[in-house]
N, CA and C atoms as an extended XYZ file, in Angstrom:
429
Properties=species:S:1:pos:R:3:atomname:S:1:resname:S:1:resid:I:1 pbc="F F F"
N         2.119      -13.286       35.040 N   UNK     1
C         0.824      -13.561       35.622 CA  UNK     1
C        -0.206      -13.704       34.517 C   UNK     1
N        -1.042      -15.086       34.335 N   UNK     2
C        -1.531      -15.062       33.532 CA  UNK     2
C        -3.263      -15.133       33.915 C   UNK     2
N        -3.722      -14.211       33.626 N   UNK     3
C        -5.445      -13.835       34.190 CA  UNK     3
C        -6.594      -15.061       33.617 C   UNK     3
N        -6.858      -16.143       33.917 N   UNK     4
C        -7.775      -16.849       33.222 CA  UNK     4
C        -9.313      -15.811       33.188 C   UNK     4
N        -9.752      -16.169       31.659 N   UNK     5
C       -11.094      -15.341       31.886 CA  UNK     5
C       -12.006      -16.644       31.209 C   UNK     5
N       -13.070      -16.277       30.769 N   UNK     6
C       -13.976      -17.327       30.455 CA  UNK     6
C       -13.881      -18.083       29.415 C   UNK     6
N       -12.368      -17.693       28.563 N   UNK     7
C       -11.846      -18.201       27.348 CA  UNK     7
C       -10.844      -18.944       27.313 C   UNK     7
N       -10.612      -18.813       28.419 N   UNK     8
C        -9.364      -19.255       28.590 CA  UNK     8
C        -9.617      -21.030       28.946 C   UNK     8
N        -8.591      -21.810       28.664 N   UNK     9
C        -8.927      -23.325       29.069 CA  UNK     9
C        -7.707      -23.645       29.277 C   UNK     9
N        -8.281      -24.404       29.922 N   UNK    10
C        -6.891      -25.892       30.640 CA  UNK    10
C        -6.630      -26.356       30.171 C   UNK    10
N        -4.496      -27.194       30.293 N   UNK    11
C        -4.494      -27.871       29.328 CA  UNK    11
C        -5.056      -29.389       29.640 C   UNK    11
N        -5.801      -29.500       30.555 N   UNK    12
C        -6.792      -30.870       30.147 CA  UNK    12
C        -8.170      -30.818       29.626 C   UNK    12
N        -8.847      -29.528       29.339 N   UNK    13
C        -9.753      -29.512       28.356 CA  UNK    13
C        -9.280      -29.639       27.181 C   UNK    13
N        -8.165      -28.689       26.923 N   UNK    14
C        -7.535      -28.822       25.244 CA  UNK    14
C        -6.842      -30.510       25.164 C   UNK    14
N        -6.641      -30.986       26.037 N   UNK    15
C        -6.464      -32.586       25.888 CA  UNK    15
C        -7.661      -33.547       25.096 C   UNK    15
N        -9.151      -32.923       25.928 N   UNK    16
C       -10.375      -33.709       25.776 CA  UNK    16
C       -11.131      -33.142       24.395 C   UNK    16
N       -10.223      -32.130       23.884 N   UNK    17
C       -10.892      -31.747       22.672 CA  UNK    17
C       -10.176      -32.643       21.806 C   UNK    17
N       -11.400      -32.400       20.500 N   UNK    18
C       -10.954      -33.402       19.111 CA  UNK    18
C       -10.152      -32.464       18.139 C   UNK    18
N        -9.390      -32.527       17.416 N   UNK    19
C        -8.359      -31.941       16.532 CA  UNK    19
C        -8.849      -31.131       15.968 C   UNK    19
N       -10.160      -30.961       15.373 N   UNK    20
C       -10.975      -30.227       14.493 CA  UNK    20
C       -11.617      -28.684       15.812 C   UNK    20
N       -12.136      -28.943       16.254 N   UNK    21
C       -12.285      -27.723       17.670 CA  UNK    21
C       -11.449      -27.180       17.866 C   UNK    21
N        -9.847      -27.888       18.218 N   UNK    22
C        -8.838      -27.552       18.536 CA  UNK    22
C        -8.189      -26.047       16.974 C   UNK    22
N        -8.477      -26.708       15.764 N   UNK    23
C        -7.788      -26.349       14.693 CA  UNK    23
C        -9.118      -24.821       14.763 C   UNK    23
N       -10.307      -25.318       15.050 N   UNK    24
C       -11.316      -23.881       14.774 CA  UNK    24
C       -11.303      -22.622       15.771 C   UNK    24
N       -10.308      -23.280       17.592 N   UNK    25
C       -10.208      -22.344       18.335 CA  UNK    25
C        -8.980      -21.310       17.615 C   UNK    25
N        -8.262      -22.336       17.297 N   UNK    26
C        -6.691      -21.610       16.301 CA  UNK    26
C        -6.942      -20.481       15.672 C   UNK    26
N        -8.009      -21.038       14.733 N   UNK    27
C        -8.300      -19.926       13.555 CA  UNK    27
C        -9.325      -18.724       13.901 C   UNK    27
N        -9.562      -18.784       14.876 N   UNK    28
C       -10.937      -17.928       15.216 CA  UNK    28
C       -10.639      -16.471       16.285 C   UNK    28
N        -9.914      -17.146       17.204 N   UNK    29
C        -9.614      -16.749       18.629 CA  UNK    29
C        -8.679      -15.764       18.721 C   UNK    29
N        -9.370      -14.509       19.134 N   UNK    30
C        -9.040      -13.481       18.652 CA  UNK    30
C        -8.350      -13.285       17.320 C   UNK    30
N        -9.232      -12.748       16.791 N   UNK    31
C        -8.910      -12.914       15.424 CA  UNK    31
C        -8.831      -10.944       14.774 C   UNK    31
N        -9.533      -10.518       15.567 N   UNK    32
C        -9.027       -9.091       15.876 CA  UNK    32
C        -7.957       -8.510       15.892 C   UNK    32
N        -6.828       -8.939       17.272 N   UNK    33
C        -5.645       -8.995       17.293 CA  UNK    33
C        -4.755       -8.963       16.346 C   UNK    33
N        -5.310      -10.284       15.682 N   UNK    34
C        -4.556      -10.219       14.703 CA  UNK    34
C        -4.212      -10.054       13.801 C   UNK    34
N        -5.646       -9.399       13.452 N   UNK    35
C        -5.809       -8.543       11.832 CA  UNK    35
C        -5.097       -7.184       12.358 C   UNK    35
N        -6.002       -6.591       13.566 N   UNK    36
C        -4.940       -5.327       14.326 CA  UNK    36
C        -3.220       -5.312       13.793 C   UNK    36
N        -2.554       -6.579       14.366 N   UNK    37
C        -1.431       -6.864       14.511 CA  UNK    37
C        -0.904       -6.942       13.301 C   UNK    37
N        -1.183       -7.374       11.868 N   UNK    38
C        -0.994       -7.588       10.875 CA  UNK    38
C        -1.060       -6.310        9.696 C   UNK    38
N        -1.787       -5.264       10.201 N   UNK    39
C        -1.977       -4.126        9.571 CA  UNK    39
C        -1.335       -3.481       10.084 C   UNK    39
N        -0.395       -3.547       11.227 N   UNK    40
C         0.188       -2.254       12.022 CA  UNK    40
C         1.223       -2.744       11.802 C   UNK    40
N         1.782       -4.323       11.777 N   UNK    41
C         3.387       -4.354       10.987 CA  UNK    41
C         3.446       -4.621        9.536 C   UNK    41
N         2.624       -4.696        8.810 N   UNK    42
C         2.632       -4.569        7.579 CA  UNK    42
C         2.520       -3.220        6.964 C   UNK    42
N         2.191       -1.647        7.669 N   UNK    43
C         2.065       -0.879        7.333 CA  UNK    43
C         3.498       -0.077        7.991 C   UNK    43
N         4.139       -0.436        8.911 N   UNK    44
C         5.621       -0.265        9.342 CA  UNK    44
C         6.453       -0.910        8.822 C   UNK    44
N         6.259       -2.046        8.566 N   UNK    45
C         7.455       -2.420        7.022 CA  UNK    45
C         6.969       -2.125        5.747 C   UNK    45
N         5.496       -1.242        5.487 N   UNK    46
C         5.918       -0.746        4.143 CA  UNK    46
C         6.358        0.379        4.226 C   UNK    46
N         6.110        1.336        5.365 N   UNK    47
C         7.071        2.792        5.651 CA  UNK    47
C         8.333        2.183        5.500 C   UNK    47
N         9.005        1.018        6.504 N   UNK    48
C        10.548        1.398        6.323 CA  UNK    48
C        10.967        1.424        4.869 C   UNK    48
N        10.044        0.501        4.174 N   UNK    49
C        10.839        0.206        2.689 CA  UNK    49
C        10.684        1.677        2.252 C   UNK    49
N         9.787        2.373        2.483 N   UNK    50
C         9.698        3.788        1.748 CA  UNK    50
C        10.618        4.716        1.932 C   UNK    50
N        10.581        4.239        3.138 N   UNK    51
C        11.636        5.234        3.799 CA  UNK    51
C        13.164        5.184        3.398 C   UNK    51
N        13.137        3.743        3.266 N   UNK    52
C        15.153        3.250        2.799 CA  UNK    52
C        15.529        3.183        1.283 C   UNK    52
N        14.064        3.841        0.838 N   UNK    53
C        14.081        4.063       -0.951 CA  UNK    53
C        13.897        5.687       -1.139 C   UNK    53
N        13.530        6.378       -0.115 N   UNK    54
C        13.743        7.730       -0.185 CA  UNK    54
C        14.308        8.502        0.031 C   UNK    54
N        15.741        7.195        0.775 N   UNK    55
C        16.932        8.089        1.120 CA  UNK    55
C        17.906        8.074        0.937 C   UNK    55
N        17.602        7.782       -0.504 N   UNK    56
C        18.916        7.198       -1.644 CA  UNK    56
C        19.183        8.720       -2.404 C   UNK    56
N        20.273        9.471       -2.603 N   UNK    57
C        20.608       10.595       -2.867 CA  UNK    57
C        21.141       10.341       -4.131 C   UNK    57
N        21.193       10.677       -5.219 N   UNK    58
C        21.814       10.471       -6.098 CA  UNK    58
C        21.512       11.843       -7.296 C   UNK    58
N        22.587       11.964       -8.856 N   UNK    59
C        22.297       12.830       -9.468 CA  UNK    59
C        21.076       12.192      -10.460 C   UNK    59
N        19.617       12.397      -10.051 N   UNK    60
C        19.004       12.393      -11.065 CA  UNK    60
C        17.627       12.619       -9.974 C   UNK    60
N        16.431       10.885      -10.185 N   UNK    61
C        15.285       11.432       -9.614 CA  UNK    61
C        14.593        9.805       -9.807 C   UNK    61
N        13.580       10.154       -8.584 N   UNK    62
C        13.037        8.402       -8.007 CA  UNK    62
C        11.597        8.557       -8.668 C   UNK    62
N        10.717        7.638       -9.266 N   UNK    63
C         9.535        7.848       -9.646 CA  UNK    63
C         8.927        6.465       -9.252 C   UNK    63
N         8.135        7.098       -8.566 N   UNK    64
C         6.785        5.124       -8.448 CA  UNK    64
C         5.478        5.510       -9.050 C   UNK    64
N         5.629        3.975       -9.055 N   UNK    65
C         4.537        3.341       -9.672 CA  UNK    65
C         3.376        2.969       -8.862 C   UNK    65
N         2.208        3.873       -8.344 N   UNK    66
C         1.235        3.903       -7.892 CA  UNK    66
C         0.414        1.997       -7.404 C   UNK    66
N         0.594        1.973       -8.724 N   UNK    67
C        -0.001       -0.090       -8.813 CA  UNK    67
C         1.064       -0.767       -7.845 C   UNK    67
N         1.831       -0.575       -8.357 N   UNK    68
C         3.081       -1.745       -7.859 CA  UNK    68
C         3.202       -1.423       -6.142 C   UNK    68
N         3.119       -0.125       -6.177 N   UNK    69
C         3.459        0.095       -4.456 CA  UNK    69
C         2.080       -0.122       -3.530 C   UNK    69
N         0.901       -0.232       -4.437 N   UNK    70
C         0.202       -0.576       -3.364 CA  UNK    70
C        -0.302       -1.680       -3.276 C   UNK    70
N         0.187       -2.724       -4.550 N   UNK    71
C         0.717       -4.450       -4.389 CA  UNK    71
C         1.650       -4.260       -2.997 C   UNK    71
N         2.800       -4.112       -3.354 N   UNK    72
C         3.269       -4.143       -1.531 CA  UNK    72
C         3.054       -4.236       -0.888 C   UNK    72
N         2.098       -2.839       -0.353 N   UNK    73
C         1.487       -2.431        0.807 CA  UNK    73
C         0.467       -3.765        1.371 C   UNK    73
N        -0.489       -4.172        0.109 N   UNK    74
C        -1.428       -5.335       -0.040 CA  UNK    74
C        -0.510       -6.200        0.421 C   UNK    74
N         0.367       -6.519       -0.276 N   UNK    75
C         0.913       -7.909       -0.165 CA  UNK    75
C         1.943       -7.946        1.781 C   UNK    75
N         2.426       -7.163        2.478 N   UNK    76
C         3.141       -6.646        3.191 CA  UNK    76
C         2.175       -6.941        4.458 C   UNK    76
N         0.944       -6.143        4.192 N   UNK    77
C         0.318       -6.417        5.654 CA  UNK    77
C        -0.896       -8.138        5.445 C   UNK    77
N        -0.884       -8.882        4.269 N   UNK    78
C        -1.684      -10.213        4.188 CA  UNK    78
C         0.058      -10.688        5.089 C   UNK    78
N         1.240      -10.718        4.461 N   UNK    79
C         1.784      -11.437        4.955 CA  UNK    79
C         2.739      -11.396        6.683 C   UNK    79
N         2.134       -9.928        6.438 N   UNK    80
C         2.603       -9.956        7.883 CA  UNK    80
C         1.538      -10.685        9.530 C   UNK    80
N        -0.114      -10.219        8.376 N   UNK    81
C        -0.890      -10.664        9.030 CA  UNK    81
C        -0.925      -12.352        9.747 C   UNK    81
N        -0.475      -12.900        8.365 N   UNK    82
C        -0.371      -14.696        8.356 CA  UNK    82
C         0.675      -15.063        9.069 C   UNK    82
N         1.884      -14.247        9.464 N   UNK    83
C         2.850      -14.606       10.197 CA  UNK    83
C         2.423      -14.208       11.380 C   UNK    83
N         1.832      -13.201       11.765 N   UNK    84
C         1.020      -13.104       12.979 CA  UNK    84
C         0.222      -14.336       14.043 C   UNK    84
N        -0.972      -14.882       12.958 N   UNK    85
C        -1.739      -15.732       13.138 CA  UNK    85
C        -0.711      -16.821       13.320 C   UNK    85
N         0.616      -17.427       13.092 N   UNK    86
C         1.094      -18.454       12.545 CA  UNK    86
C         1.775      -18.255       13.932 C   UNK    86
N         2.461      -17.365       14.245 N   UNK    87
C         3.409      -17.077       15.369 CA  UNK    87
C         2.920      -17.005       16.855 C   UNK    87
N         1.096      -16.475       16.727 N   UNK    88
C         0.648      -16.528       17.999 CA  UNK    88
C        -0.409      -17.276       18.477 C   UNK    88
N        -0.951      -17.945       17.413 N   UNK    89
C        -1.831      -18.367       17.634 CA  UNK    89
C        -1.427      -20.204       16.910 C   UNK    89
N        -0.682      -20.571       16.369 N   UNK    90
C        -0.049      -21.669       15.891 CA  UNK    90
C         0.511      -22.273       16.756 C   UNK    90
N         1.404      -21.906       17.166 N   UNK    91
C         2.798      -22.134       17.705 CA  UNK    91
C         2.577      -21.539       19.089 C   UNK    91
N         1.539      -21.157       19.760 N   UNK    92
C         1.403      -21.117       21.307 CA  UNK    92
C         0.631      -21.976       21.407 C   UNK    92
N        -0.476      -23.028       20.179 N   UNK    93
C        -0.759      -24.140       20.674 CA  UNK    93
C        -0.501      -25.732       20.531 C   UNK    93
N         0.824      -25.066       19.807 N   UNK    94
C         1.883      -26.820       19.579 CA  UNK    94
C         3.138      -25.487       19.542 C   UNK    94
N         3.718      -25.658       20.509 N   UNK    95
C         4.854      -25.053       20.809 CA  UNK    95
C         6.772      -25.745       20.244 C   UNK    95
N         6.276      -27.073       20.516 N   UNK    96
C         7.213      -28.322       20.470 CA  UNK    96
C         7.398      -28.944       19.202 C   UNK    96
N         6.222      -28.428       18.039 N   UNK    97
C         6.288      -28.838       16.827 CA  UNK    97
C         7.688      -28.190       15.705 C   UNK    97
N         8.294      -28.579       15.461 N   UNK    98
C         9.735      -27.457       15.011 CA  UNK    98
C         9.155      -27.360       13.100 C   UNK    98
N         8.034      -28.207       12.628 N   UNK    99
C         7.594      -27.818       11.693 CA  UNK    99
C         6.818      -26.557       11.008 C   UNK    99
N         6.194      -26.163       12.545 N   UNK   100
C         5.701      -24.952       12.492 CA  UNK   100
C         6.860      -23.902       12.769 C   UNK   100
N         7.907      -24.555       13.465 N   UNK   101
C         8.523      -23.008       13.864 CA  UNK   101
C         8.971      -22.484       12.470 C   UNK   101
N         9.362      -23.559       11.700 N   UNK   102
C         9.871      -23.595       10.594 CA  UNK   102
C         9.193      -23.144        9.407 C   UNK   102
N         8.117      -23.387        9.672 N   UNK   103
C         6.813      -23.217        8.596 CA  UNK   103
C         6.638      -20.819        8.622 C   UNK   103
N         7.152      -20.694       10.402 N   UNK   104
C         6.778      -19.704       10.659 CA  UNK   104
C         8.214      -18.534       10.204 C   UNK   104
N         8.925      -19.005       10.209 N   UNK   105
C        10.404      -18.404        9.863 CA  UNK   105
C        10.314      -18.204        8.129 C   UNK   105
N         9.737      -19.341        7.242 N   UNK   106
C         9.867      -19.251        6.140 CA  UNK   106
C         8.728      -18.554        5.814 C   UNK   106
N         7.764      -17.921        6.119 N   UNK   107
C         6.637      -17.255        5.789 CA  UNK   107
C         7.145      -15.671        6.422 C   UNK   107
N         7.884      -15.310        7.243 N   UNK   108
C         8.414      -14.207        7.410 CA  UNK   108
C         9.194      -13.663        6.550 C   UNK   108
N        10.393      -14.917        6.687 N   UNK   109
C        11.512      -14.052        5.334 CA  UNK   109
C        11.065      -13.901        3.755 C   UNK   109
N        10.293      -15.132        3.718 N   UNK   110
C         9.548      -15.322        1.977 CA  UNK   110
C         8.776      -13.939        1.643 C   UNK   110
N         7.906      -13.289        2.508 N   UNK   111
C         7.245      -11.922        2.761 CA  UNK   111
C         8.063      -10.794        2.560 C   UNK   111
N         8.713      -10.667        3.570 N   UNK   112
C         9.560       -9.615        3.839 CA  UNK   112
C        10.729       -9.180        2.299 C   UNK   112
N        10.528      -10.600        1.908 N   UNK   113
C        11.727      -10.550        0.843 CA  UNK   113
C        10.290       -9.984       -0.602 C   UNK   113
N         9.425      -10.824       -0.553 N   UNK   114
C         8.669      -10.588       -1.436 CA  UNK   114
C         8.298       -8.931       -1.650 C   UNK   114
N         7.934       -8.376       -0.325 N   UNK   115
C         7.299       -7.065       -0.617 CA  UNK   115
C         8.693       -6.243       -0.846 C   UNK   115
N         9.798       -6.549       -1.245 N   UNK   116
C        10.740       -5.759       -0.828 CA  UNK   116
C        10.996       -5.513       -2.620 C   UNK   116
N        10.934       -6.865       -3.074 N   UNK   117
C        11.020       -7.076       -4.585 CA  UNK   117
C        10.261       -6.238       -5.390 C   UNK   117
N         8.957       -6.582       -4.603 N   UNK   118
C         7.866       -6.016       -5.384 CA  UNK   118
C         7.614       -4.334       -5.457 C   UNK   118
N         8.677       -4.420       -4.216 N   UNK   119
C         8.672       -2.815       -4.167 CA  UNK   119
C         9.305       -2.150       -4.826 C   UNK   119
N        10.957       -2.794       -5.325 N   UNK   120
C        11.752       -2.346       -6.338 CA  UNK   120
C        11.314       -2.204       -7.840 C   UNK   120
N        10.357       -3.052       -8.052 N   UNK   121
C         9.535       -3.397       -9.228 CA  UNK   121
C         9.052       -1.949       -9.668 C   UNK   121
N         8.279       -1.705       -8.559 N   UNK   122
C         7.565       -0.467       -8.743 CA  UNK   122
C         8.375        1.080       -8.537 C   UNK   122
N         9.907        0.890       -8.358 N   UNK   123
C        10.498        2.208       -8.297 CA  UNK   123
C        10.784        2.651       -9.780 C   UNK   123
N        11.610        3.390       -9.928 N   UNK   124
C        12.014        3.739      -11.270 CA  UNK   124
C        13.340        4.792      -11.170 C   UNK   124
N        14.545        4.438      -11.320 N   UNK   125
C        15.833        5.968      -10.572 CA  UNK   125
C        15.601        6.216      -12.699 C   UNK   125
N        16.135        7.545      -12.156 N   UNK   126
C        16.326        8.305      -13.608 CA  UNK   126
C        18.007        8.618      -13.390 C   UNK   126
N        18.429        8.411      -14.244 N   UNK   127
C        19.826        9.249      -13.647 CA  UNK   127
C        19.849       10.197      -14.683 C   UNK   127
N        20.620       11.430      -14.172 N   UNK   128
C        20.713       12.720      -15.311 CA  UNK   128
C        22.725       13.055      -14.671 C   UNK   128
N        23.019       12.684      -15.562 N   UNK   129
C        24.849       13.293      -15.363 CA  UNK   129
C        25.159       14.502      -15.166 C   UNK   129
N        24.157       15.606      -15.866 N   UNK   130
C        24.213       16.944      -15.791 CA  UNK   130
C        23.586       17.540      -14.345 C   UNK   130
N        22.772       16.855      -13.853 N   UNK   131
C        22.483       16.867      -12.494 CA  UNK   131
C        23.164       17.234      -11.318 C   UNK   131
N        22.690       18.023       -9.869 N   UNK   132
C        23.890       18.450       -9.322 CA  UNK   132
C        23.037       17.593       -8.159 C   UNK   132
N        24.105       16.944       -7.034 N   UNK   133
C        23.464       16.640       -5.707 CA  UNK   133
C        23.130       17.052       -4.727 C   UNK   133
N        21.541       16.687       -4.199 N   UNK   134
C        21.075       17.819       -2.822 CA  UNK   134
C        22.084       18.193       -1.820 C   UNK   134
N        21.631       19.309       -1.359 N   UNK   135
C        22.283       19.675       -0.531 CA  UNK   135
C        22.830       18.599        0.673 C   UNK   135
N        24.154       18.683        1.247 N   UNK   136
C        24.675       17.915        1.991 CA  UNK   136
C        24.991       16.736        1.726 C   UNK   136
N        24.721       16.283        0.469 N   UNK   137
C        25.340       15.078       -0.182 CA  UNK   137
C        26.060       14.800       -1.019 C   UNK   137
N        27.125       13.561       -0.389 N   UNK   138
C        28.290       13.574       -0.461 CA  UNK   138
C        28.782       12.645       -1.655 C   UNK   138
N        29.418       13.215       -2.973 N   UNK   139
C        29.311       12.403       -3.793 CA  UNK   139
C        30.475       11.431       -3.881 C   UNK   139
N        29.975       10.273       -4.863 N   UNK   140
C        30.684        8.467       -4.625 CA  UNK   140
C        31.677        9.095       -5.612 C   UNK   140
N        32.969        8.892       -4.931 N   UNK   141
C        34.444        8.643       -5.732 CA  UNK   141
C        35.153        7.266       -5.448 C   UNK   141
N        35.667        6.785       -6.444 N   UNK   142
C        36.334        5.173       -6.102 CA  UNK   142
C        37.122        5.670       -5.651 C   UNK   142
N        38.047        5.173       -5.135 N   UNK   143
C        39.297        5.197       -4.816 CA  UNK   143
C        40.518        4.116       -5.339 C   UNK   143
């Protein structure tokens, strides 16, 4: 059920509009949302990365780099933000265009991959051999 309110338009007004209106409702319209939307998954994919780098057990010790991780964080929620804008507000008003879908897939993974890099950048493992492993962890033997 979709509620028309006073923002909402038909698609024969968005017919009678000129490309340029059309491109400024894009960029404008609710634009809240999507900064909202862009800071709340850009700040949940920089937890998971924290999270799947803090739960690496090993004999020694993890150190970051203050700069580099909060490049991430920066870089994590601009690009989650732009895939936001790109995904809901792009592509719900040319749906049929497969340049955008495309445009929108490669700005996700390019991101996702980027802050992930940038995040390794900024770790640092120490290893110490003399080191013993935390409790409950289970140490790597080849076989």
């Amino acid at each position: 059920f979709i509620h028309r309110t006073s923002q909402t338009r038909s698609i024969g007004e968005i017919k009678r509009m000129g490309k340029y209106h059309i491109l400024f409702l894009v960029c404008t319209s609710s634009l809240h949302r999507i900064l909202a939307s862009g800071v709340i998954f850009g700040g949940a994919l920089s937890l998971a990365r924290f999270m799947g780098v803090k739960s690496i057990y090993f004999q020694g010790s993890i150190h970051f780099d203050p700069s580099m991780i909060a490049l991430s964080v920066l870089l994590s929620v601009v690009v989650c933000t732009l895939a936001s804008w790109l995904f809901f507000r792009v592509l719900s008003i040319f749906p049929s265009m497969d340049i955008i879908r495309t445009l929108v897939s490669v700005v996700g993974v390019l991101g996702i991959t980027g802050v992930y890099y940038v995040r390794l950048i900024g770790v640092v493992f120490h290893y110490h051999p003399a080191g013993t492993l935390p409790n409950n962890a289970v140490p790597y033997t080849r076989v």
